[in-house]
Amino acid sequence: MRLPAIRKSILQLLSDGEFHSGVRLADTLNISRSAVWKQLNSLTELGIETLAVSGKGYRLAQPLQLFDADAIEGGMNARVRSLVSELIIHDQISSTNTYLLECAHAGAPAGLVCLAEYQSAGKGRRGRQWVSPFGANIYLSLLWRYQHGPAGVSGLSLAAGVAAIRALRSFGVHEAGLKWPNDIYWQDRKLGGILVEVSGETEGPCVVVMGIGLNVFLPARQAQGINQPWTDLTAVMNGHAPPRNALAAALINELLPALAEFDAGGIADYLQEWRGYDCMYGKRVSLLIGSECRDGFVMGIDDKGLLLLRQQDGTVRAFASGEVSFRR
Ligand code: BTN
């Protein structure tokens, strides 16, 4: 979905983060000053913070780099360009995952890629909300189809985590790691997350939507509802986060081949690398499974990608699901 044309134009004018006088904005957009003011107010609904200073005008609290299809396609490698059936960029959408699931049910082909500047109902794992203010982060989903049923893609979410870390490390974010199954962490803080949704019959075929949310610049005010330690690339890289278009291209370059080639090698291709990125190994954690809580020490993952937990009685047990939290 597109933003109304005037709102998009005002955002493009303000995206440089500099002050723009109300009179100038009104003239450029050919609207009244009160219409400018109304438009600026409506930006808060999208999670965009604006500042007004008398005598100077208006500016965004943070400059914006809007997604640009040409820049993203230009950053894709040749192999990935051949895998992409279409790249769709929404100004606003409920959730890029939900959108691609709808496209899948309407028959969309594998290789559909969707980015959004803003999600009004971004989805996290376990039914949580994913905070998705406008233009601040990356909200990306990719669609792939398989001939087999959903059982054949178990482990794909770990592969997605490995692919995301490869992309981050290509920008020098060497301390980025994974918290089982695929949370992207940096120094005990969550930097991003992955939600893999699968739909299909037991015998196949099935369709997978892989969604990733990566915090690039998450305004503290927007993050108030997040109930775990978090960070963003701007903090991690001392104010020098890579351009969002370059990040999006790098993520697509890694995630799409992981989806396309998962049939050939499965999780075995990723186990060793995943273990190298494990930021929980040896740590004391609580594992929440439904309403049950188990304490123990993480002993990595087994060859199926299940979490290995050394329990208080000394036995090591493998878990297929659950929510892990660090015990400090
Ligand atoms: C998690 O809880 O860690 C998973 C977060 C996944 C968020 C991404 S943002 C793009 C895609 N669309 C969604 O609604 N969710 C995923």
Coordinates of C-alpha atoms and ligand atoms in Angstrom, one line a residue:
M1 CA 0.0 0.0 0.0
R2 CA 1.2 3.5 -0.8
L3 CA 1.0 6.5 1.5
P4 CA -1.2 9.3 0.3
A5 CA 0.9 11.3 -2.3
I6 CA 1.1 14.5 -0.3
R7 CA 2.3 12.6 2.8
K8 CA 4.9 10.8 0.8
S9 CA 6.1 14.0 -0.8
I10 CA 6.4 15.7 2.6
L11 CA 8.4 12.8 3.9
Q12 CA 10.7 12.9 0.9
L13 CA 11.3 16.6 1.4
L14 CA 12.0 16.1 5.1
S15 CA 14.0 12.9 4.7
D16 CA 17.4 14.8 4.8
G17 CA 16.8 15.6 8.5
E18 CA 17.3 19.3 7.9
F19 CA 15.0 22.1 8.9
H20 CA 12.3 23.1 6.3
S21 CA 10.1 26.1 6.8
G22 CA 6.4 25.7 6.9
V23 CA 6.0 28.3 4.2
R24 CA 8.5 26.6 1.9
L25 CA 6.9 23.2 2.4
A26 CA 3.4 24.7 1.7
D27 CA 4.7 26.4 -1.5
T28 CA 6.5 23.4 -2.8
L29 CA 3.6 21.1 -2.2
N30 CA 1.0 23.6 -3.2
I31 CA -1.0 23.2 0.0
S32 CA -1.9 25.6 2.9
R33 CA 0.3 25.9 5.9
S34 CA -2.4 24.3 8.1
A35 CA -2.5 21.4 5.7
V36 CA 1.3 21.0 6.1
W37 CA 0.8 21.0 9.9
K38 CA -1.9 18.3 9.6
Q39 CA 0.3 16.2 7.4
L40 CA 3.2 16.5 9.9
N41 CA 0.9 15.5 12.7
S42 CA -0.3 12.4 10.8
L43 CA 3.3 11.2 10.6
T44 CA 3.3 10.4 14.3
E45 CA 0.7 7.6 13.5
L46 CA 3.5 5.9 11.5
G47 CA 6.0 6.2 14.4
I48 CA 7.9 9.1 12.8
E49 CA 9.1 11.8 15.2
T50 CA 9.1 15.4 14.0
L51 CA 10.5 18.5 15.6
A52 CA 9.2 22.1 15.3
V53 CA 11.4 25.0 16.2
S54 CA 10.0 28.5 15.8
G55 CA 12.0 30.6 13.2
K56 CA 13.5 27.4 11.7
G57 CA 10.6 25.2 10.7
Y58 CA 10.2 21.5 10.9
R59 CA 12.6 18.6 10.7
L60 CA 12.5 14.8 11.3
A61 CA 14.1 13.7 14.6
Q62 CA 16.2 11.3 12.4
P63 CA 17.0 11.5 8.7
L64 CA 15.3 8.8 6.6
Q65 CA 16.7 6.7 3.8
L66 CA 13.6 5.4 2.0
F67 CA 13.7 2.1 0.2
D68 CA 14.6 2.3 -3.5
A69 CA 13.9 -0.7 -5.7
D70 CA 16.7 0.2 -8.2
A71 CA 19.2 0.5 -5.4
I72 CA 18.2 -2.8 -3.9
E73 CA 18.1 -4.6 -7.2
G74 CA 21.5 -3.1 -8.0
G75 CA 22.9 -4.6 -4.8
M76 CA 21.7 -8.1 -5.6
N77 CA 24.1 -10.6 -7.2
A78 CA 23.3 -12.2 -10.5
R79 CA 22.2 -15.5 -9.0
V80 CA 19.8 -13.9 -6.7
R81 CA 18.4 -11.6 -9.4
S82 CA 17.5 -14.8 -11.3
L83 CA 15.7 -16.2 -8.2
V84 CA 13.6 -13.1 -7.5
S85 CA 10.2 -13.3 -9.3
E86 CA 9.3 -9.8 -8.1
L87 CA 10.4 -7.2 -5.5
I88 CA 7.4 -5.4 -3.9
I89 CA 8.0 -2.4 -1.7
H90 CA 5.1 -1.1 0.4
D91 CA 5.0 2.2 2.2
Q92 CA 2.7 0.6 4.7
I93 CA 1.2 -2.8 5.2
S94 CA -0.2 -4.8 8.1
S95 CA 2.7 -7.3 8.0
T96 CA 5.0 -8.3 5.1
N97 CA 4.6 -12.0 6.2
T98 CA 0.8 -11.8 6.2
Y99 CA 0.9 -10.1 2.8
L100 CA 3.1 -12.8 1.2
L101 CA 0.9 -15.6 2.7
E102 CA -2.1 -13.9 1.0
C103 CA -0.1 -13.7 -2.2
A104 CA 0.8 -17.4 -1.9
H105 CA -2.8 -18.4 -1.4
A106 CA -3.6 -16.4 -4.6
G107 CA -1.0 -18.4 -6.5
A108 CA 2.1 -16.2 -6.4
P109 CA 5.3 -17.9 -7.6
A110 CA 8.4 -18.7 -5.5
G111 CA 10.9 -15.8 -5.3
L112 CA 8.4 -13.1 -4.4
V113 CA 10.2 -10.6 -2.1
C114 CA 8.4 -7.9 0.0
L115 CA 9.8 -5.0 2.0
A116 CA 7.8 -2.4 3.9
E117 CA 8.6 1.0 5.4
Y118 CA 6.0 0.5 8.1
Q119 CA 4.0 -2.4 9.5
S120 CA 0.8 -1.7 11.4
A121 CA 0.6 -5.3 12.7
G122 CA 4.1 -6.6 12.5
K123 CA 4.2 -10.2 13.8
G124 CA 6.9 -11.7 16.1
R125 CA 7.2 -15.3 17.2
R126 CA 4.8 -16.7 19.8
G127 CA 2.0 -14.2 18.8
R128 CA 4.0 -11.2 19.9
Q129 CA 3.9 -7.8 18.1
W130 CA 7.0 -6.7 16.2
V131 CA 7.5 -3.0 16.7
S132 CA 7.7 -1.5 13.1
P133 CA 8.0 2.3 12.9
F134 CA 8.2 3.9 9.5
G135 CA 11.5 4.0 7.7
A136 CA 13.5 3.1 10.7
N137 CA 14.3 -0.6 10.3
I138 CA 14.1 -3.5 7.9
Y139 CA 10.9 -5.5 7.5
L140 CA 11.5 -8.1 4.8
S141 CA 9.7 -11.3 3.8
L142 CA 10.5 -13.9 1.1
L143 CA 8.2 -16.5 -0.4
W144 CA 9.4 -20.0 -1.6
R145 CA 7.5 -23.1 -2.7
Y146 CA 8.5 -26.8 -2.1
Q147 CA 7.0 -30.0 -3.6
H148 CA 7.2 -31.8 -0.2
G149 CA 5.2 -31.2 2.9
P150 CA 6.1 -28.9 5.9
A151 CA 8.1 -31.6 7.6
G152 CA 10.8 -31.2 4.9
V153 CA 11.5 -27.6 5.9
S154 CA 12.2 -28.3 9.6
G155 CA 15.5 -26.6 10.4
L156 CA 14.9 -23.9 7.7
S157 CA 14.5 -21.3 10.4
L158 CA 18.0 -22.1 11.7
A159 CA 19.3 -21.8 8.2
A160 CA 17.6 -18.4 8.0
G161 CA 19.5 -17.3 11.1
V162 CA 22.8 -18.3 9.6
A163 CA 22.0 -16.4 6.4
A164 CA 21.1 -13.2 8.3
I165 CA 24.4 -13.4 10.3
R166 CA 26.4 -13.8 7.1
A167 CA 24.8 -10.6 5.8
L168 CA 25.5 -8.7 9.0
R169 CA 29.1 -9.9 9.2
S170 CA 29.6 -8.7 5.6
F171 CA 29.2 -5.2 7.0
G172 CA 31.6 -5.8 9.8
V173 CA 29.1 -6.7 12.5
H174 CA 31.3 -9.5 13.8
E175 CA 29.8 -9.9 17.2
A176 CA 26.3 -10.6 15.9
G177 CA 25.2 -14.1 17.0
L178 CA 22.2 -16.4 17.3
K179 CA 20.0 -17.2 20.2
W180 CA 18.2 -20.4 19.5
P181 CA 16.4 -20.9 17.3
N182 CA 17.0 -17.8 15.2
D183 CA 17.0 -14.6 17.3
I184 CA 19.7 -12.2 16.1
Y185 CA 21.7 -11.0 19.1
W186 CA 24.5 -8.6 19.8
Q187 CA 26.1 -8.5 23.3
D188 CA 23.0 -10.1 25.0
R189 CA 20.6 -7.7 23.2
K190 CA 18.2 -8.5 20.5
L191 CA 19.1 -6.9 17.2
G192 CA 16.6 -8.7 15.0
G193 CA 14.3 -11.7 14.7
I194 CA 13.0 -14.2 12.1
L195 CA 9.5 -15.6 11.7
V196 CA 9.1 -18.5 9.3
E197 CA 5.5 -19.4 8.5
V198 CA 4.7 -22.6 6.6
S199 CA 1.4 -23.6 4.9
G200 CA 0.6 -26.8 3.1
E201 CA -0.7 -30.4 3.3
T202 CA 1.2 -33.0 5.2
E203 CA 2.2 -34.8 2.0
G204 CA 3.0 -31.5 0.2
P205 CA 3.4 -29.3 -1.6
C206 CA 4.0 -26.4 0.9
V207 CA 4.8 -22.8 0.8
V208 CA 7.2 -20.9 3.1
V209 CA 7.2 -17.3 4.0
M210 CA 10.4 -16.2 5.8
G211 CA 10.2 -12.8 7.5
I212 CA 13.1 -10.9 9.1
G213 CA 12.9 -7.8 11.2
L214 CA 16.3 -6.0 11.7
N215 CA 16.6 -3.0 14.0
V216 CA 18.6 -0.3 12.1
F217 CA 17.4 2.8 14.0
L218 CA 14.7 2.1 16.5
P219 CA 13.6 5.2 18.3
A220 CA 13.5 4.6 22.1
R221 CA 10.0 6.0 22.3
Q222 CA 8.8 3.4 19.9
A223 CA 10.6 0.6 21.7
Q224 CA 8.9 1.3 25.0
G225 CA 6.7 -1.8 24.7
I226 CA 9.6 -4.2 24.1
N227 CA 10.0 -6.3 27.2
Q228 CA 13.5 -7.6 26.6
P229 CA 16.9 -6.0 26.1
W230 CA 17.2 -4.7 22.5
T231 CA 19.6 -2.8 20.3
D232 CA 19.9 -1.5 16.8
L233 CA 22.6 -1.3 14.2
T234 CA 23.0 2.5 14.8
A235 CA 24.1 1.7 18.4
V236 CA 26.2 -1.3 17.4
M237 CA 28.1 0.5 14.7
N238 CA 28.5 3.8 16.6
G239 CA 26.1 5.8 14.5
H240 CA 27.4 4.4 11.2
A241 CA 24.7 1.9 10.3
P242 CA 24.9 0.8 6.6
P243 CA 22.3 2.3 4.2
R244 CA 19.0 0.4 4.5
N245 CA 19.0 -0.3 0.8
A246 CA 22.4 -2.0 0.9
L247 CA 21.3 -4.0 4.0
A248 CA 18.1 -5.1 2.4
A249 CA 20.1 -6.3 -0.7
A250 CA 22.6 -8.1 1.4
L251 CA 19.9 -9.9 3.4
I252 CA 18.1 -10.9 0.2
N253 CA 21.5 -12.1 -1.3
E254 CA 21.8 -14.5 1.6
L255 CA 18.2 -15.5 2.5
L256 CA 16.9 -16.3 -1.0
P257 CA 19.6 -18.9 -1.9
A258 CA 19.2 -20.4 1.6
L259 CA 15.5 -20.9 0.7
A260 CA 16.1 -22.1 -2.8
E261 CA 18.8 -24.5 -1.9
F262 CA 17.4 -25.9 1.3
D263 CA 16.0 -28.9 -0.5
A264 CA 19.4 -30.0 -1.6
G265 CA 21.4 -30.0 1.6
G266 CA 18.9 -29.4 4.4
I267 CA 20.0 -28.3 7.9
A268 CA 23.2 -30.3 7.6
D269 CA 24.7 -27.5 5.5
Y270 CA 24.2 -25.0 8.3
L271 CA 24.8 -26.9 11.5
Q272 CA 28.5 -26.2 11.9
E273 CA 28.2 -22.5 11.1
W274 CA 25.1 -22.1 13.3
R275 CA 27.2 -23.6 16.2
G276 CA 29.9 -21.0 15.5
Y277 CA 27.4 -18.2 15.9
D278 CA 25.7 -19.6 19.1
C279 CA 25.7 -16.9 21.7
M280 CA 24.1 -19.0 24.4
Y281 CA 26.5 -22.0 24.6
G282 CA 27.3 -22.8 28.2
K283 CA 24.9 -20.1 29.6
R284 CA 22.4 -20.6 32.3
V285 CA 18.9 -20.2 30.9
S286 CA 15.2 -20.8 31.5
L287 CA 13.3 -22.6 28.8
L288 CA 9.6 -21.8 28.8
I289 CA 7.4 -24.5 27.2
G290 CA 3.8 -23.6 27.4
S291 CA 3.3 -22.8 31.1
E292 CA 6.2 -25.1 32.1
C293 CA 9.6 -23.6 32.9
R294 CA 12.9 -25.6 32.9
D295 CA 16.2 -24.3 34.1
G296 CA 19.5 -25.5 32.8
F297 CA 22.7 -24.9 30.8
V298 CA 22.7 -24.6 27.1
M299 CA 24.8 -27.3 25.4
G300 CA 24.3 -26.1 21.8
I301 CA 22.1 -27.9 19.3
D302 CA 21.9 -31.5 18.1
D303 CA 22.1 -32.5 14.4
K304 CA 18.4 -31.9 13.9
G305 CA 18.7 -28.3 15.2
L306 CA 17.0 -29.1 18.6
L307 CA 18.2 -27.2 21.7
L308 CA 20.3 -29.2 24.1
L309 CA 19.7 -28.4 27.7
R310 CA 21.7 -29.8 30.6
Q311 CA 19.2 -30.0 33.4
Q312 CA 19.7 -29.8 37.1
D313 CA 19.9 -33.6 37.5
G314 CA 22.8 -33.6 35.0
T315 CA 20.9 -35.2 32.1
V316 CA 21.0 -33.5 28.7
R317 CA 17.6 -33.3 26.9
A318 CA 16.8 -32.1 23.4
F319 CA 13.9 -29.6 22.9
A320 CA 12.1 -28.8 19.7
S321 CA 10.4 -25.7 20.9
G322 CA 10.2 -23.3 23.7
E323 CA 11.3 -19.7 24.6
V324 CA 14.8 -19.3 26.0
S325 CA 15.6 -16.5 28.3
F326 CA 19.0 -15.8 29.8
R327 CA 19.3 -16.1 33.6
R328 CA 21.5 -13.3 34.9
Ligands
BTN1 C1 10.7 -12.6 16.4 O1 9.8 -12.5 17.3 O2 11.9 -12.6 16.8 C2 10.4 -12.6 15.0 C3 10.3 -11.2 14.4 C4 10.0 -11.2 12.9 C5 9.6 -9.8 12.4 C6 9.5 -9.8 10.9 S1 9.4 -8.1 10.3 C7 9.1 -8.7 8.7 C8 8.2 -9.9 8.8 N1 6.8 -9.5 8.9 C9 6.3 -9.7 10.1 O3 5.1 -9.4 10.4 N2 7.1 -10.3 10.9 C10 8.4 -10.5 10.2

